[in-house]
Each structure stands twice: as structure tokens, then as C-alpha cells.
CSV table of C-alpha atoms and ligand atoms in Angstrom, one decimal:
chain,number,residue,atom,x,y,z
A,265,UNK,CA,28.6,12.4,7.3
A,266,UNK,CA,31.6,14.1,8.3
A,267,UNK,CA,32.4,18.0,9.0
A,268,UNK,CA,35.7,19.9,8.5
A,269,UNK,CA,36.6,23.0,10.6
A,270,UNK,CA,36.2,26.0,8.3
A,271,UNK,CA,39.3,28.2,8.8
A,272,UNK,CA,39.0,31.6,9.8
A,273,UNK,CA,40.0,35.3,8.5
A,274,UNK,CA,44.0,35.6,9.4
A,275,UNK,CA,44.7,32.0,9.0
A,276,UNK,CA,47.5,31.4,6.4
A,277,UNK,CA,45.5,29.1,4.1
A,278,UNK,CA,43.8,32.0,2.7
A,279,UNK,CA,46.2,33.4,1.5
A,280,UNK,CA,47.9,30.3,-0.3
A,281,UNK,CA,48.2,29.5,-4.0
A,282,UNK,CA,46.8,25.9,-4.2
A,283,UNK,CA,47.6,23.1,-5.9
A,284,UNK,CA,46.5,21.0,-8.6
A,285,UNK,CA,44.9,17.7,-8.0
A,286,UNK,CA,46.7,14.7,-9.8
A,287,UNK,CA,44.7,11.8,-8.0
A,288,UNK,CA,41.3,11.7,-8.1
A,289,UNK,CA,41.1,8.6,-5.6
A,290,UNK,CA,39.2,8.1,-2.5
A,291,UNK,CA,40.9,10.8,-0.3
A,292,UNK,CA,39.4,13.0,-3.2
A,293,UNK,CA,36.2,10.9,-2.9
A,294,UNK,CA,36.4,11.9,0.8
A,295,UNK,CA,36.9,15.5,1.0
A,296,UNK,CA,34.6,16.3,-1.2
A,297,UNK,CA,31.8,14.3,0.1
A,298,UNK,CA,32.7,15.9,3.7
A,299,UNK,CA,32.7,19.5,2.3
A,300,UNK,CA,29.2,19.0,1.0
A,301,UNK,CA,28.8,18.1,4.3
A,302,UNK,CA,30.2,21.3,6.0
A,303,UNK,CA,28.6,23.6,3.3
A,304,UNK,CA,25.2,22.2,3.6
A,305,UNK,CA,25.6,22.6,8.2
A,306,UNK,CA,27.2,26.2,7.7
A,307,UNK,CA,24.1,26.9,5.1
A,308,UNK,CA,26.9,28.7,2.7
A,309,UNK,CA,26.7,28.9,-1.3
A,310,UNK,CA,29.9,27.5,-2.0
A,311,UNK,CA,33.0,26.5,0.3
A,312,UNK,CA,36.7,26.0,-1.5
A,313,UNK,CA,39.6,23.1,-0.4
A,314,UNK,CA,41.7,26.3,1.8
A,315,UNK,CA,39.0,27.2,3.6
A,316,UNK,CA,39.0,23.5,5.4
A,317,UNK,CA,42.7,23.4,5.4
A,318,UNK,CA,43.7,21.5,2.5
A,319,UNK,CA,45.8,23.3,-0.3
A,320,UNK,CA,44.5,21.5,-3.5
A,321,UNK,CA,42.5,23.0,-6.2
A,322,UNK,CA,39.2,21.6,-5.0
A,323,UNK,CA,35.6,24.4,-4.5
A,324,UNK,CA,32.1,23.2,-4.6
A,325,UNK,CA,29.1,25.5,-5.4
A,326,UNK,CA,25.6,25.3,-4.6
A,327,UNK,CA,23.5,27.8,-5.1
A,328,UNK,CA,20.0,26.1,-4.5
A,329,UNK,CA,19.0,24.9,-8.0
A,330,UNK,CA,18.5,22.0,-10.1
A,331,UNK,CA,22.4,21.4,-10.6
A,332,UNK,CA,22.9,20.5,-6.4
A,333,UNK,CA,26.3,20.8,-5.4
A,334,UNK,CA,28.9,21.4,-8.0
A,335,UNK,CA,32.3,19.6,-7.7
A,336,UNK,CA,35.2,21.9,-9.4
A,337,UNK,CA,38.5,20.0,-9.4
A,338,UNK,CA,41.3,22.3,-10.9
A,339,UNK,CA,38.9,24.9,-12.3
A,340,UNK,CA,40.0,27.3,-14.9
A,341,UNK,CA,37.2,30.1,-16.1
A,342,UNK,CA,37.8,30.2,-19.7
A,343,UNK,CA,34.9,32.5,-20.2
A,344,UNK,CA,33.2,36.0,-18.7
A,345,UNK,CA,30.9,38.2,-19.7
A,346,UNK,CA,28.7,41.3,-18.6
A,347,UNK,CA,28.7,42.7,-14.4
A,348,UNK,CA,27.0,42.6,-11.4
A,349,UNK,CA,27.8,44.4,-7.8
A,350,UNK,CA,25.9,43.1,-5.4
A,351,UNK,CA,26.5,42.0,-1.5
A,352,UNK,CA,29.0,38.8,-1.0
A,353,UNK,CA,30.0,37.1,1.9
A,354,UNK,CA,32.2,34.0,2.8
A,355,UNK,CA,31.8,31.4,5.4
A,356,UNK,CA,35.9,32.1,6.6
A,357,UNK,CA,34.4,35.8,7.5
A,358,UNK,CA,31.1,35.2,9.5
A,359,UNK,CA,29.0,38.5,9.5
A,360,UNK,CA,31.4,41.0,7.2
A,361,UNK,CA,30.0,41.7,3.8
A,362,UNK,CA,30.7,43.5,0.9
A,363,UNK,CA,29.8,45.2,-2.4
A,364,UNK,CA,32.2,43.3,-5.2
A,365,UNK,CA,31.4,43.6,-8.9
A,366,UNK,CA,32.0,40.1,-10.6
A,367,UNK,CA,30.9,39.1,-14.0
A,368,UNK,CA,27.2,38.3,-14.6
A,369,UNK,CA,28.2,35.6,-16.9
A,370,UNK,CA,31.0,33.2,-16.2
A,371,UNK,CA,32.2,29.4,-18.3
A,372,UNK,CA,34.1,27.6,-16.5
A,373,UNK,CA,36.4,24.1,-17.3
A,374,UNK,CA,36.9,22.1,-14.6
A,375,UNK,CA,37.5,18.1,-13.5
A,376,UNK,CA,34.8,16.0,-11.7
A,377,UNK,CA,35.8,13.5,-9.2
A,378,UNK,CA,36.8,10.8,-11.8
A,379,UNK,CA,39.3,13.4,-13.5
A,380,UNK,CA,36.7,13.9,-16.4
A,381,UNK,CA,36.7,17.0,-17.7
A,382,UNK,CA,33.4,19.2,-18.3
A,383,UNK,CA,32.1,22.8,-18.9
A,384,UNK,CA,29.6,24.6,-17.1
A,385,UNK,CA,28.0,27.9,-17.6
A,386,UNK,CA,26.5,29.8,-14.1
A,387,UNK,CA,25.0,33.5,-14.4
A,388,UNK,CA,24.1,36.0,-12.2
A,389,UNK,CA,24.3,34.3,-8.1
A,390,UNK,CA,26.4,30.9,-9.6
A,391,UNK,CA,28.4,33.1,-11.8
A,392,UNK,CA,29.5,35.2,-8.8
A,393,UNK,CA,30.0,31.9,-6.4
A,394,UNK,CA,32.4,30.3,-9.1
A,395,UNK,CA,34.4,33.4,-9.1
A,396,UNK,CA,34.9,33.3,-5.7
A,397,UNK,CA,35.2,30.0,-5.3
A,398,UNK,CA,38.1,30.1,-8.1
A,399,UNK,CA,39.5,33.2,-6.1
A,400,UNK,CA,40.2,30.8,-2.9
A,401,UNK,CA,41.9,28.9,-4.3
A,402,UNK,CA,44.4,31.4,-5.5
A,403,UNK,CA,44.5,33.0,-2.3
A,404,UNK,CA,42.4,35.6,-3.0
A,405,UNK,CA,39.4,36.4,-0.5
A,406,UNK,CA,36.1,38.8,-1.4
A,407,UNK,CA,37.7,41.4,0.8
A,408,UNK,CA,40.8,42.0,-1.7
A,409,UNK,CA,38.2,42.6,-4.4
A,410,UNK,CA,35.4,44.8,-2.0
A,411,UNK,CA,34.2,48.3,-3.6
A,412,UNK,CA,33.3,48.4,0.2
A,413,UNK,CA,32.0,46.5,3.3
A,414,UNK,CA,28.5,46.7,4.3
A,415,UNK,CA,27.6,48.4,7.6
A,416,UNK,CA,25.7,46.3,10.0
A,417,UNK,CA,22.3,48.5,9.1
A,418,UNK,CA,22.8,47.8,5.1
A,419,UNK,CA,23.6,44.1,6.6
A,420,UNK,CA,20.2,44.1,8.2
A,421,UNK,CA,18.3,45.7,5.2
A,422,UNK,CA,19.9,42.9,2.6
B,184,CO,CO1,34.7,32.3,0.6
């Protein structure tokens, strides 16, 4: 078991368009085993390769359910329907949250960690995580997309 620092609001990673994966080899193996790891210690629903400092086109989701923690490498979302605004959060911005509509459907293609391709299909809580997730690692955050931030009260309530 090994943990990665989880980067912060204002760090430049962010903010970074990341790149695609072309070897899915044991440094692969690695990180993805260790942000498991991190995501499972900081109790989060999904954590994405720039938010431990690595630039690649790497997220994991886990939303609780039979599926366990999905490995996206290179994830494209070829698929949305419907909406949903609800209160999201992200482990790079402890204790800020916000109202962002997402779709209540999503389908997305992605690459395990053998470089074999798949399709899976989240709604409602997954559906919002891979959108986020996917977000990261275009260097988009929850807060560019916010309707609004929470107040601590609403915080408290949710
Ligand atoms: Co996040």
C-alpha cells in the first residue's frame, strides 16, 4: 500500500490538459494501484492522475457499489443523457462545495490497465463522478462548472 499526496486548489496541475497514456506497463500498474490507495484513506468517490501530480489521462471512480473501483485510462464520454444538480465536492478542495448540474446518464469508452478497451454506463452519483473525473483531466475543476457554492449551514444540512 502506498499513498500519493493529493494536490491542492491553486496548484498548477489542475489546471493542465493531460496526456494520453501509450504504455500500460507497471508504472501504470503502480499508480493506479496507489491511487486506489489514496482514494480509499481520503474516503473520496473518485480521484483523477492531476490531482496526485501526474499529467496522464488516468481517473478512478468508486462510488460504493458492486463495480469497486473503476480504472478509466484515456476516457472519452461518447454518451449523455438527462440532468441532475445536486452538491459535489473534490478531494483537491477539502470543505467547499457546490450545486453543479451534470448529466443523470453518462456512457463512457475508456482503456483498462492492459490497454483493452471497454464501455461502461454510470447514472445518477457514478454518472456525475465520471464527469468529473473526465473534467480533471482536462483541467477543468467542479468550481468552473458551480451554479453556486454551498454555505457552511447548507454544508451541514447535506
Ligand atoms: Co475532483
Amino acid at each position: 500500500m502506498a499513498l500519493r499526496d493529493i494536490v491542492l486548489e491553486g496548484d498548477k496541475a489542475l489546471t493542465k490538459v493531460c496526456r494520453p497514456v501509450e504504455k500500460f506497463d507497471e508504472k501504470l500498474a503502480k499508480l493506479l494501484d496507489d491511487m486506489a490507495d489514496t482514494l480509499k484513506k481520503a474516503d473520496g468517490v473518485g480521484l483523477a492522475a492531476p490531482q496526485v501530480g501526474i499529467l496522464r489521462r488516468v481517473c478512478i471512480v468508486d462510488v460504493g457499489d458492486e463495480d469497486g473501483v473503476i480504472e478509466l485510462i484515456n476516457p472519452e464520454i461518447t454518451e449523455t443523457s438527462g440532468n441532475q444538480s445536486g452538491a459535489e465536492g473534490c478531494l483537491s478542495f477539502p470543505n467547499q462545495y457546490a450545486v453543479v448540474e451534470r448529466p443523470m446518464f453518462v456512457t463512457v469508452k475508456a482503456q483498462d490497465r492492459n490497454g483493452n478497451e471497454f464501455v461502461k454506463k454510470g447514472e445518477g452519483l457514478k454518472a456525475r463522478a465520471f464527469c468529473h473525473e473526465i473534467d480533471h483531466l482536462n483541467g477543468v475543476v467542479f468550481i468552473d462548472r458551480a451554479e453556486r457554492m454551498l454555505d457552511p449551514e447548507e454544508i451541514e444540512k447535506a
